[in-house]
PDB file of C-alpha atoms and ligand atoms in Angstrom:
ATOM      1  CA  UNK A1130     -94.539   2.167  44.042  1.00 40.00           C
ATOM      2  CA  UNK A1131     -97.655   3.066  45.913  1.00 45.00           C
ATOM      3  CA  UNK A1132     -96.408   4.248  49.635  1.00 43.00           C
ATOM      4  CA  UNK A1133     -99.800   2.356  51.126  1.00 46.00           C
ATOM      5  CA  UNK A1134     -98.768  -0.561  49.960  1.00 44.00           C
ATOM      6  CA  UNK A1135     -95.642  -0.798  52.543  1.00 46.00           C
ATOM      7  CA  UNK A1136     -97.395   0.608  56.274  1.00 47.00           C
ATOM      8  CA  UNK A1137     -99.954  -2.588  55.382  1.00 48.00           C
ATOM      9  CA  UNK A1138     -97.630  -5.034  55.419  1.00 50.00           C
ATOM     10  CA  UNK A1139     -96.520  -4.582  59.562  1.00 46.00           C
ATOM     11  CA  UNK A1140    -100.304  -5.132  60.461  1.00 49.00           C
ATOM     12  CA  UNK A1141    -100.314  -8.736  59.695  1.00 51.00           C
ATOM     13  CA  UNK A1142     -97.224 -10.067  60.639  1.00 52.00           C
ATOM     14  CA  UNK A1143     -97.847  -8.184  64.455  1.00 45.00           C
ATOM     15  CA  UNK A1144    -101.353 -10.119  64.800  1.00 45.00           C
ATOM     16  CA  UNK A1145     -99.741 -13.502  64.105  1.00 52.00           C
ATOM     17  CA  UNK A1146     -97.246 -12.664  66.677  1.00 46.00           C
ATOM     18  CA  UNK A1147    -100.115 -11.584  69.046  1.00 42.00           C
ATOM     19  CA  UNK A1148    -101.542 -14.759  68.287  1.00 50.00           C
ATOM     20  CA  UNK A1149     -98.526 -16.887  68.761  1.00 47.00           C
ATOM     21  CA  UNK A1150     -97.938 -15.166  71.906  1.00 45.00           C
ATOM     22  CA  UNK A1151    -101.532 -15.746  73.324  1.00 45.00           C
ATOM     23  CA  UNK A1152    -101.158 -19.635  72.667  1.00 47.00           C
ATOM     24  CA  UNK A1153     -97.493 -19.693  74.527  1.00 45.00           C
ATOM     25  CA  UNK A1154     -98.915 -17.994  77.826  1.00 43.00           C
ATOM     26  CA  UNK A1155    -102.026 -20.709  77.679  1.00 42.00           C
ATOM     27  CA  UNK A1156     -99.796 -23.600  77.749  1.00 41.00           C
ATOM     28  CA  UNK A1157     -97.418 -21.950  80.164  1.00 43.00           C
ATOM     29  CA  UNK A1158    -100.372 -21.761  82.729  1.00 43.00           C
ATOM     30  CA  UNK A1159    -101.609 -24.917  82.250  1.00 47.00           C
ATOM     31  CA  UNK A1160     -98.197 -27.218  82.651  1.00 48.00           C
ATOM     32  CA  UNK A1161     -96.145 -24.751  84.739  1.00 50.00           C
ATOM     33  CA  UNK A1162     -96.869 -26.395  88.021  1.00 59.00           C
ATOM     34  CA  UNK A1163     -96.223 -29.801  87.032  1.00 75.00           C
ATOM     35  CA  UNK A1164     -92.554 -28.982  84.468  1.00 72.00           C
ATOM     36  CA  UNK A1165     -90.942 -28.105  87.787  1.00 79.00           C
ATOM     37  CA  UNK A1166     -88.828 -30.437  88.865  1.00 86.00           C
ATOM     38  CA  UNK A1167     -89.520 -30.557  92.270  1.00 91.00           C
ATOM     39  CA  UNK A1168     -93.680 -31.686  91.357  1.00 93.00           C
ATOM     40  CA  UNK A1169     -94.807 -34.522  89.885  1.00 93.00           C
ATOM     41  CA  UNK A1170     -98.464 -35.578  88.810  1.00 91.00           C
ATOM     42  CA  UNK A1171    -100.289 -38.421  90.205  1.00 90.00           C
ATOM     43  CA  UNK A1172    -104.289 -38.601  90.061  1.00 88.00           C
ATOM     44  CA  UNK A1173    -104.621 -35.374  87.969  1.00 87.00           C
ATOM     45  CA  UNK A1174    -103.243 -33.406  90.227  1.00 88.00           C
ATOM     46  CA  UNK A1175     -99.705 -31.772  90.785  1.00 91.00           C
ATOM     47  CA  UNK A1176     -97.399 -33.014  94.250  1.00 93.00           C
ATOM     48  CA  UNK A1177     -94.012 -32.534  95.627  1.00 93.00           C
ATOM     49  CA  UNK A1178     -91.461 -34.398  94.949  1.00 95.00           C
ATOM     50  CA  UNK A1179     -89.280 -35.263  97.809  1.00 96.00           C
ATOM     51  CA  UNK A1180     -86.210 -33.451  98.397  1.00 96.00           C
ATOM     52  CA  UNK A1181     -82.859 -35.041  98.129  1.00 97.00           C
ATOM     53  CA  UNK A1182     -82.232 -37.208 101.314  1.00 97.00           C
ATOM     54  CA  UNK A1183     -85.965 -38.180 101.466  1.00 98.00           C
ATOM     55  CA  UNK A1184     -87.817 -40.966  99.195  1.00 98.00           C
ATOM     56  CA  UNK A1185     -91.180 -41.345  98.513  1.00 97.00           C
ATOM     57  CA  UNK A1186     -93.031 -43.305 101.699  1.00 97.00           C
ATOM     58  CA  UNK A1187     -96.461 -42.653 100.187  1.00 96.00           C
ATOM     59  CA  UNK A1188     -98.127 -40.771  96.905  1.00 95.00           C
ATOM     60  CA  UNK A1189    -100.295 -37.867  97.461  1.00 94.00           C
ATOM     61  CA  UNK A1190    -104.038 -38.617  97.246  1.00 92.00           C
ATOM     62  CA  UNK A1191    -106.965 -36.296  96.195  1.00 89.00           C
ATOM     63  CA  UNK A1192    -106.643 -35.034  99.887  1.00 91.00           C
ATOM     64  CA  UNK A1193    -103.342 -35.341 101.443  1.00 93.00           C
ATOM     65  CA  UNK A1194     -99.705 -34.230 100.505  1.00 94.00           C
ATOM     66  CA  UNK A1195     -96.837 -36.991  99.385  1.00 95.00           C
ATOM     67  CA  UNK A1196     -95.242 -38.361 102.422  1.00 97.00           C
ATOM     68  CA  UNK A1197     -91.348 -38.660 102.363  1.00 97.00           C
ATOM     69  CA  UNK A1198     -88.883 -40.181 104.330  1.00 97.00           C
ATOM     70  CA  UNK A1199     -85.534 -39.633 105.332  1.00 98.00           C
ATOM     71  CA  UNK A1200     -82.887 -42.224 103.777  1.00 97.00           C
ATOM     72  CA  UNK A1201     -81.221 -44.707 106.349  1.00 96.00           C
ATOM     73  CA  UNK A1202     -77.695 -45.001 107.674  1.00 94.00           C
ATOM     74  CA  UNK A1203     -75.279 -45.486 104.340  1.00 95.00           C
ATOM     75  CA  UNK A1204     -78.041 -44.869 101.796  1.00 97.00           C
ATOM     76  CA  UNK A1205     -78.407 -41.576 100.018  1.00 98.00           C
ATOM     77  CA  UNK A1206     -80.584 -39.369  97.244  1.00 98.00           C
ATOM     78  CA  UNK A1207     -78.976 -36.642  95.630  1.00 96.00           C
ATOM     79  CA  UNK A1208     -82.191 -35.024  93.694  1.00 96.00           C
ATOM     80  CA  UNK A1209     -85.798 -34.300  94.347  1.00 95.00           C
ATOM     81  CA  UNK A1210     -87.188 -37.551  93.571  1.00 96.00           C
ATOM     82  CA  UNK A1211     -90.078 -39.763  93.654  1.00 94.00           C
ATOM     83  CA  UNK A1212     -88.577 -43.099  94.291  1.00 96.00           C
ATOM     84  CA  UNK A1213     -89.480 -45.265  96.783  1.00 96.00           C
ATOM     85  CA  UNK A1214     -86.099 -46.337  98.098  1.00 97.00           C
ATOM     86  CA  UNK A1215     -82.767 -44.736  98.591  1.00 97.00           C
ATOM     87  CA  UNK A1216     -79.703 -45.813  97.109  1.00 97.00           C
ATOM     88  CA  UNK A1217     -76.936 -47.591  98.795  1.00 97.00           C
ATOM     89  CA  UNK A1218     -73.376 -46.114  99.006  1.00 97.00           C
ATOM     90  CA  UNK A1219     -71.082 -47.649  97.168  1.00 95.00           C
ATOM     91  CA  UNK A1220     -68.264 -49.635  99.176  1.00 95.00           C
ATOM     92  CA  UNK A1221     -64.853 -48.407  98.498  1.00 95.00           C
ATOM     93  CA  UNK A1222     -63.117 -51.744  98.541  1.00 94.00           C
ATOM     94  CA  UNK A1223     -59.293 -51.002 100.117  1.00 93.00           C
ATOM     95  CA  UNK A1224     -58.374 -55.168  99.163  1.00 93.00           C
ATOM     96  CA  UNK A1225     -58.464 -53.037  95.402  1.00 93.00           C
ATOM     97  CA  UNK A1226     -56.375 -50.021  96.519  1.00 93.00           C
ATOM     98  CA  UNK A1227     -59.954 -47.657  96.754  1.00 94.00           C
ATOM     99  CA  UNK A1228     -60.262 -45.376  99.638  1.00 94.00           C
ATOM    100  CA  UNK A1229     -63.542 -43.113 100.003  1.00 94.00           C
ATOM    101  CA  UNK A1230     -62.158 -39.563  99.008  1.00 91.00           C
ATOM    102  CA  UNK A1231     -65.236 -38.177 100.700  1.00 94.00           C
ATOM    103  CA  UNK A1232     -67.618 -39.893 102.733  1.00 95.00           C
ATOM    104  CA  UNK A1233     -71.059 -39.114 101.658  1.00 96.00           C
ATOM    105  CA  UNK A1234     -73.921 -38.597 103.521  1.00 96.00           C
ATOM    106  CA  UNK A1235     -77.777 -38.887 103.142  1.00 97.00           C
ATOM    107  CA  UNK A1236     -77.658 -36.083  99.740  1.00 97.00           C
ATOM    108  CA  UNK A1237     -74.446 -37.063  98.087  1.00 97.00           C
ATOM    109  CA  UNK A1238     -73.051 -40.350  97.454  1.00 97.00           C
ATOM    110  CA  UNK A1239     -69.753 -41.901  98.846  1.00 96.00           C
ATOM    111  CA  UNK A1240     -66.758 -41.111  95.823  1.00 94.00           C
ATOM    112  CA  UNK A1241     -64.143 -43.446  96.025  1.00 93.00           C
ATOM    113  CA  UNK A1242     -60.778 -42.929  94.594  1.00 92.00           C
ATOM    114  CA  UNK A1243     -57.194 -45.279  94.189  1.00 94.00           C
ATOM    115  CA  UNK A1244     -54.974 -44.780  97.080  1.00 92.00           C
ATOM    116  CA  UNK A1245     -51.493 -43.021  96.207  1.00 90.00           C
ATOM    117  CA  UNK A1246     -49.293 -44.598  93.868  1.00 91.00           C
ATOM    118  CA  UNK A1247     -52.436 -45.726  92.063  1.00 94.00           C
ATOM    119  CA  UNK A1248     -54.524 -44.520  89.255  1.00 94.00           C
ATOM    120  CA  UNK A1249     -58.163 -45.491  87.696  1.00 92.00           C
ATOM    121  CA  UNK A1250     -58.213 -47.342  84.529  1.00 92.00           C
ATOM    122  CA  UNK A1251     -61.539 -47.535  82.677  1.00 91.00           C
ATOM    123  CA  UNK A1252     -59.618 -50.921  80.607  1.00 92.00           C
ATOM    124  CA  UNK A1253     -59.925 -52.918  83.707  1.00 92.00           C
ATOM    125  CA  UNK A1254     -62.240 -50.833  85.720  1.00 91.00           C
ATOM    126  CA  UNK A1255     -59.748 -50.934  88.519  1.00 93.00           C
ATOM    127  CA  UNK A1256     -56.722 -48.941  90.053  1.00 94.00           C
ATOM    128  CA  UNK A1257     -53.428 -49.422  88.467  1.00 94.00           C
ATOM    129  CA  UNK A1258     -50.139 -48.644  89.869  1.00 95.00           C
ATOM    130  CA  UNK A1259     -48.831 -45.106  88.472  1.00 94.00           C
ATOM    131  CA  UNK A1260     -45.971 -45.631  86.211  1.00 95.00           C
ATOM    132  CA  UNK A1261     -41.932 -45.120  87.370  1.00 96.00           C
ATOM    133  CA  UNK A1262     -40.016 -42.195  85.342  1.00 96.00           C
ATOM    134  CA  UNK A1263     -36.918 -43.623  83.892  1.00 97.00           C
ATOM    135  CA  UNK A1264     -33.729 -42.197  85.234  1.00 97.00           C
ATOM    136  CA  UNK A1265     -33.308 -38.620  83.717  1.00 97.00           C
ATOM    137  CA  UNK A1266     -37.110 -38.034  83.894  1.00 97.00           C
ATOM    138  CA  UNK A1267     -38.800 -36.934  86.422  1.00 96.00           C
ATOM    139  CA  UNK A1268     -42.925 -36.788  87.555  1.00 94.00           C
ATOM    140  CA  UNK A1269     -44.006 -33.671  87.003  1.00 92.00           C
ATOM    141  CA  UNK A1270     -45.706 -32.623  90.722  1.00 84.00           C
ATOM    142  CA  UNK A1271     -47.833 -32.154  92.457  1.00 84.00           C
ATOM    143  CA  UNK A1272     -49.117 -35.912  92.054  1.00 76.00           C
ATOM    144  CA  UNK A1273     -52.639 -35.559  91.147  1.00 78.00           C
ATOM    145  CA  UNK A1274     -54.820 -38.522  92.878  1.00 79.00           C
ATOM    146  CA  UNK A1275     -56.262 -41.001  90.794  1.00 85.00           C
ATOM    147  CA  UNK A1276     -54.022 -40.072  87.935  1.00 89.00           C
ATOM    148  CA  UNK A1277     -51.216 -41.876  86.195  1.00 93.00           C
ATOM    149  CA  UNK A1278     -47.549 -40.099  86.775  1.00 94.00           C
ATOM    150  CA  UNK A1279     -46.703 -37.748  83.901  1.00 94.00           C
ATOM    151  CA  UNK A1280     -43.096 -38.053  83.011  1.00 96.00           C
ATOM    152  CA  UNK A1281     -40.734 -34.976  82.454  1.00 96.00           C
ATOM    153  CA  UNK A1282     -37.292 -34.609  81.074  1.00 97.00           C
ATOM    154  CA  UNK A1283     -34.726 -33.306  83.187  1.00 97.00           C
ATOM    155  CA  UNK A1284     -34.184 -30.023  81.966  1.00 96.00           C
ATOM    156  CA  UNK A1285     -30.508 -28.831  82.363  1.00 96.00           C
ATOM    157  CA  UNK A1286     -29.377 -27.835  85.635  1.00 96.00           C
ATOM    158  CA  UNK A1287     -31.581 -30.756  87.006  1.00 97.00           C
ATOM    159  CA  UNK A1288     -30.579 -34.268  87.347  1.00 98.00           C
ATOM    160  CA  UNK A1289     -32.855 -37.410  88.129  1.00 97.00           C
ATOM    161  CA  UNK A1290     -31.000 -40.696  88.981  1.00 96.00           C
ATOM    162  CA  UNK A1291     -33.249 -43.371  89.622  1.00 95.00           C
ATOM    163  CA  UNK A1292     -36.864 -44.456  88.757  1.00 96.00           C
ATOM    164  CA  UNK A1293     -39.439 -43.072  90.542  1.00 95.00           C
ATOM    165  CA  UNK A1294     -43.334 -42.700  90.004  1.00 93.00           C
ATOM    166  CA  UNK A1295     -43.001 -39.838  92.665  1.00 92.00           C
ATOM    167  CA  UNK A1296     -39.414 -37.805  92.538  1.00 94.00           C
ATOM    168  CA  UNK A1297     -39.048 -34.699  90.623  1.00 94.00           C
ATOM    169  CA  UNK A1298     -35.806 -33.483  88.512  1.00 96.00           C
ATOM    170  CA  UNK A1299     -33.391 -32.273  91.169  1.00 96.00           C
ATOM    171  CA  UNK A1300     -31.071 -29.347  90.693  1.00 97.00           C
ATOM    172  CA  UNK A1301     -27.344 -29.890  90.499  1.00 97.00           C
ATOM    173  CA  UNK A1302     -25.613 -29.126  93.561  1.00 96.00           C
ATOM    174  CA  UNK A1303     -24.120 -26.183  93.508  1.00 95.00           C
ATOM    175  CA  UNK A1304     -20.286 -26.345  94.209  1.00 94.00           C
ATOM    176  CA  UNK A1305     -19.319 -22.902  94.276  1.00 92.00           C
ATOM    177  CA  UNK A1306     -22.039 -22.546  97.937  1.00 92.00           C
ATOM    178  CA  UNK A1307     -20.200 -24.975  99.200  1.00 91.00           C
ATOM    179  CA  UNK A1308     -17.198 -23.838  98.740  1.00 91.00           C
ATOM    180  CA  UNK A1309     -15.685 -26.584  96.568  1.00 92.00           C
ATOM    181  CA  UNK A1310     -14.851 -26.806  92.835  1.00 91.00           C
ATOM    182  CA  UNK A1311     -16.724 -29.095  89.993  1.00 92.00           C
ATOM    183  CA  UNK A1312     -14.784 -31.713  89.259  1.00 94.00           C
ATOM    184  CA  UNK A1313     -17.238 -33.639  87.468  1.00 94.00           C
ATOM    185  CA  UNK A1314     -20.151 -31.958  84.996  1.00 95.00           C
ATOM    186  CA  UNK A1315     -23.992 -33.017  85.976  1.00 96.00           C
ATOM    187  CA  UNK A1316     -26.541 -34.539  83.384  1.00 97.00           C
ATOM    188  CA  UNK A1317     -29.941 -35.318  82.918  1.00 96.00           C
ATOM    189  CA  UNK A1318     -29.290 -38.554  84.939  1.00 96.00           C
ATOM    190  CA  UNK A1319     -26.221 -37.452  87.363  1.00 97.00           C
ATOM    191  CA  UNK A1320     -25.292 -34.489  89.941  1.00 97.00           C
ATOM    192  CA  UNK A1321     -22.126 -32.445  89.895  1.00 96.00           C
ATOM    193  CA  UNK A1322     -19.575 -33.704  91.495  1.00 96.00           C
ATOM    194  CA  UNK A1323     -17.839 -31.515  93.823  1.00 95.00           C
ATOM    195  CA  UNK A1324     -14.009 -31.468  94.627  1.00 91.00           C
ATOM    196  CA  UNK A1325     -12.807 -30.300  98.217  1.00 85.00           C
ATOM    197  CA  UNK A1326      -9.204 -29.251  96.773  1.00 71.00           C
ATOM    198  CA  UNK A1327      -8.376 -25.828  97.835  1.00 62.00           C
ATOM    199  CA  UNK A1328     -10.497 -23.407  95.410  1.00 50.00           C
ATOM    200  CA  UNK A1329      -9.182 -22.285  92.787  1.00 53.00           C
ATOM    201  CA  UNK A1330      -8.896 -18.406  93.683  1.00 53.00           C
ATOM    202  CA  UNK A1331      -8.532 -18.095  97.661  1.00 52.00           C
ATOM    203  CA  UNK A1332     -10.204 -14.870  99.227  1.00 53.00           C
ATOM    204  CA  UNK A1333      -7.407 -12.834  99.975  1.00 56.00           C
ATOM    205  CA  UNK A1334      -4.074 -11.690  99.441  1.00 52.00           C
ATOM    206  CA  UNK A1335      -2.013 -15.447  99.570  1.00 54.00           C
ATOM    207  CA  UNK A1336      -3.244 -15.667  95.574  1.00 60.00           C
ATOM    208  CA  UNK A1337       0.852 -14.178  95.505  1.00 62.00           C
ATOM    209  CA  UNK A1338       1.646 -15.108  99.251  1.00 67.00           C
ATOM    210  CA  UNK A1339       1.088 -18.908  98.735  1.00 74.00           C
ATOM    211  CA  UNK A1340       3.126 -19.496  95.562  1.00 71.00           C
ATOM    212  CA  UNK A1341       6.205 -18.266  97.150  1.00 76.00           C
ATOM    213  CA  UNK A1342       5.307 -20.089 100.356  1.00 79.00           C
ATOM    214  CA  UNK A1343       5.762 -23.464  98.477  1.00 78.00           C
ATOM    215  CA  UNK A1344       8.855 -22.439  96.297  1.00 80.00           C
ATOM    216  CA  UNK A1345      10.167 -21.793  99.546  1.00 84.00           C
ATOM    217  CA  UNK A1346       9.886 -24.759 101.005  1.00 88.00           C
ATOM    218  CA  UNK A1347      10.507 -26.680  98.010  1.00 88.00           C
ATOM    219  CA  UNK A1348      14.048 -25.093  98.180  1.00 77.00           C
ATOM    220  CA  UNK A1349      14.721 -26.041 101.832  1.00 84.00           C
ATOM    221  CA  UNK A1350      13.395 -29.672 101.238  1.00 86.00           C
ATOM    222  CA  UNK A1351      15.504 -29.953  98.278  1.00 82.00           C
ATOM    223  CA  UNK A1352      18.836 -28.312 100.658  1.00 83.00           C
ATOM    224  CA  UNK A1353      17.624 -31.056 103.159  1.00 87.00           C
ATOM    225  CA  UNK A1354      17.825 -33.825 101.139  1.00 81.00           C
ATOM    226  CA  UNK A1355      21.237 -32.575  99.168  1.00 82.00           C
ATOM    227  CA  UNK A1356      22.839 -32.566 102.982  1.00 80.00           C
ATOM    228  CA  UNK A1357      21.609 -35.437 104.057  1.00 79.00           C
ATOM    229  CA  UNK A1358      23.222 -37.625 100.632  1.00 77.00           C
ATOM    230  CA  UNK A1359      26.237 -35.758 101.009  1.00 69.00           C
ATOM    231  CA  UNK A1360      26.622 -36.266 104.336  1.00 74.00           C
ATOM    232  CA  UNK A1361      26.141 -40.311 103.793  1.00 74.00           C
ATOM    233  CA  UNK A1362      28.801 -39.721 100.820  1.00 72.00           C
ATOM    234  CA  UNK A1363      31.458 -38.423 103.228  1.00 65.00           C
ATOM    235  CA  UNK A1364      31.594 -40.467 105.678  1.00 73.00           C
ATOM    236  CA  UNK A1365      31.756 -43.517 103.100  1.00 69.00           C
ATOM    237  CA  UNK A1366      34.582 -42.155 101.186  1.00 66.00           C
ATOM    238  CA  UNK A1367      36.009 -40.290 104.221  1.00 58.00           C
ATOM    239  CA  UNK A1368      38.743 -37.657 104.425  1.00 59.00           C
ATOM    240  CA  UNK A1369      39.884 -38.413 101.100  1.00 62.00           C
ATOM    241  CA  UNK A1370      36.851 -36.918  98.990  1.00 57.00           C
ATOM    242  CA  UNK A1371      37.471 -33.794 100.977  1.00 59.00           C
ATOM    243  CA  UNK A1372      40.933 -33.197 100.162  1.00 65.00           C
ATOM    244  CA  UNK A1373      40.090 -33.914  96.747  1.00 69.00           C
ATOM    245  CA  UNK A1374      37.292 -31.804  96.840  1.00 60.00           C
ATOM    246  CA  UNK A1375      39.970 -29.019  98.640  1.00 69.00           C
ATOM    247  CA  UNK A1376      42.059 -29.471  96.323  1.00 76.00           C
ATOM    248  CA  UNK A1377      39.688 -28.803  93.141  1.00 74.00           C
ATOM    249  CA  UNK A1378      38.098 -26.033  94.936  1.00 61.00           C
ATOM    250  CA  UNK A1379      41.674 -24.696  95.195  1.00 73.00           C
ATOM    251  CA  UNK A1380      42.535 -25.435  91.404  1.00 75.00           C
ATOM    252  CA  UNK A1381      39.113 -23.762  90.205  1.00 64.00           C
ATOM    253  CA  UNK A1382      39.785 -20.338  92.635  1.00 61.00           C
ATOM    254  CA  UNK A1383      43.335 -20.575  91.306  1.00 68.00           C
ATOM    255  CA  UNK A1384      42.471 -20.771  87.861  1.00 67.00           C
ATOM    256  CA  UNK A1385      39.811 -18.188  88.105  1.00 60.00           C
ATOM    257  CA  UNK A1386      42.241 -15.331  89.755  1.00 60.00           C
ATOM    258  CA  UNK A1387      44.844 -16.261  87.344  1.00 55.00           C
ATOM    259  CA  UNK A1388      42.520 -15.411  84.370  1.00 51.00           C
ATOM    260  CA  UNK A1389      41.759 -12.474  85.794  1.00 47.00           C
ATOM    261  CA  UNK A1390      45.444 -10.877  86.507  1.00 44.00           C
ATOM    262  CA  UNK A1391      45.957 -12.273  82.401  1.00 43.00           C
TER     263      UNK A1391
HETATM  264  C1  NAG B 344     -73.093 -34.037 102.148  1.00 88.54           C
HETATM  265  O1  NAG B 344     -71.883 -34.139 101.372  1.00 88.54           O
HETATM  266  C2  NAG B 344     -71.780 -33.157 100.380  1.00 88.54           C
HETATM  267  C3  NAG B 344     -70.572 -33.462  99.553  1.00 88.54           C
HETATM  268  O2  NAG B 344     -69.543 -34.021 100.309  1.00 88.54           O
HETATM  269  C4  NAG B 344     -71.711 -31.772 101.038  1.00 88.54           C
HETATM  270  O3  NAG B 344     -71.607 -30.779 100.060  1.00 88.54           O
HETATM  271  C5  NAG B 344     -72.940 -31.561 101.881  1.00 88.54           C
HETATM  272  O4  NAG B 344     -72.823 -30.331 102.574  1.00 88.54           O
HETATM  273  C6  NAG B 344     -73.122 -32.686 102.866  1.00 88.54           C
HETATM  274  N1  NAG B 344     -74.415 -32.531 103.535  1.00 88.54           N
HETATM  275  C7  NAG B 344     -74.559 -32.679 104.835  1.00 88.54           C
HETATM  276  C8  NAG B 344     -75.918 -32.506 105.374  1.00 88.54           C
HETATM  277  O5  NAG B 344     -73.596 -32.926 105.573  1.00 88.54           O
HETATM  278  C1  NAG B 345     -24.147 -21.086  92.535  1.00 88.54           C
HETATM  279  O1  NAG B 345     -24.648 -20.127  93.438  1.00 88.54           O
HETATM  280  C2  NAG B 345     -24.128 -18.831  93.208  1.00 88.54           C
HETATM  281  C3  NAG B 345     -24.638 -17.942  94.331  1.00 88.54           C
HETATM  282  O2  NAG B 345     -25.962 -18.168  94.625  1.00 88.54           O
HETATM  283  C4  NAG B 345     -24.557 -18.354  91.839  1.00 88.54           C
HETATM  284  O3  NAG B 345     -24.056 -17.060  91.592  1.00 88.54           O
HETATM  285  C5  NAG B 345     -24.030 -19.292  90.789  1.00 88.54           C
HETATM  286  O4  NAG B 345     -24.502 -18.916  89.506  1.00 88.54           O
HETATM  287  C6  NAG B 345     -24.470 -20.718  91.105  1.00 88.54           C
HETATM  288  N1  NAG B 345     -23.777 -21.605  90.185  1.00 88.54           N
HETATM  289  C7  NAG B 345     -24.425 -22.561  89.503  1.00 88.54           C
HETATM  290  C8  NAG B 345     -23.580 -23.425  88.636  1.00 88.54           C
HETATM  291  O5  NAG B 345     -25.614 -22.689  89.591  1.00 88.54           O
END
């Protein structure tokens, strides 16, 4: 337990850090220049490279610079580089349903992408047609380019009736906005159906005023059509039926005040 022993340890392990440190800064300073990636090394010395939409016309020498070039019309380079040629954009072929999704220019190269309704498979390296949702599904939207249709269920409320790689679940129609009443419940792969009968509870006061209405004329129809058979009655039977008829209507009154004097 001598207390010396522990303030000599520190000493040490700071001069191989020192030392490590020292060796790190003399490497630094020698390849610095040439790690960059916008140099490169050619006869012992350290050049530019040239800059994305340029190539390499000509190295440097022990005198002059590297020469670079601009890339031609529908050619491009998209780093600093040293090659000597630019590359071609790529054609985006619309005989296999590709259309350029942006255009490129002399730093970026020309991305093509399926036209709608198609997606990129890596299986056949070429666009396939996006898939339909079944009736009662519906593609979930917006339609991403370049990717297949993913397929929903219709949740409820929403109906989808046909197959379709682009339609979305619709809602039910609403019967009571337009006034109507639902005569027929929705599902996952039909809409309401709405009935134009008279709804069910009318705004105002005829809830009591149209009942009575139609007894009403229920009565009078029925009176209508009781006078019109009876009058076809008479005149077949003729005067007879209503001097029998007198004479029971006579009989009945007869009887009735008689009962009532007993
Ligand atoms: C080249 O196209 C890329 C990507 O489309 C864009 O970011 C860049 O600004 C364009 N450069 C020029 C010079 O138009
Ligand atoms: C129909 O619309 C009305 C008013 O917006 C709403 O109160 C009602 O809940 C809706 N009915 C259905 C079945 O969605």
């Amino acid at each position: 337990m001598d207390p010396r022993a522990r303030r000599r340890r520190p000493l040490p392990a700071l001069l191989a850090l020192c030392a490590l440190f020292g060796r790190l800064q003399v490497t630094f300073q020698i390849t610095s220049p040439c790690t960059s990636e916008r140099h490169y090394e050619h006869l012992g010395r350290c050049c530019n490279k040239c800059e994305p939409g340029k190539y390499l016309s000509s190295k440097c020498t022990a005198t002059s610079e590297s020469v670079c070039l601009p890339c031609g019309p529908d050619e491009y380079l998209d780093t600093w580089n040293e090659e000597d040629k630019c590359l071609l954009h790529k054609v985006c072929d619309t005989g296999k349903a590709l259309v350029a999704v942006e255009p490129g220019n002399r730093t970026a190269p020309r991305r093509c992408a399926c036209t709608a309704g198609y997606h990129w498979s890596e299986d056949c390296r070429c666009c396939r047609r996006n898939a339909e949702c079944a009736p009662g599904f519906g593609a979930r939207l917006p339609v991403q380019l370049n990717k297949d249709t993913v397929c929903e269920p219709c949740l409820a409320g929403y109906f989808s009736d046909a197959s379709s790689s682009t339609e979305k679940c619709k809602p039910w129609t609403n019967c009571t906005i337009l006034g109507e009443t639902e005569a027929l419940h929705g599902t996952d792969k039909s809409d309401v159906v709405c009935s134009s009968l008279p709804p069910t509870k009318p705004p105002n006061e005829p809830q009591i005023y149209l009942p009575s209405l139609i007894i009403l004329l229920l009565f009078i129809s029925v009176a209508l059509v009781a006078a019109v058979i009876f009058g076809v009655y008479y005149r077949k039977k003729g005067k007879a039926l209503t001097a029998n008829l007198w004479h029971w209507v006579n009989e009945a009154c007869g009887r009735l005040s008689g009962n009532k004097e007993m």
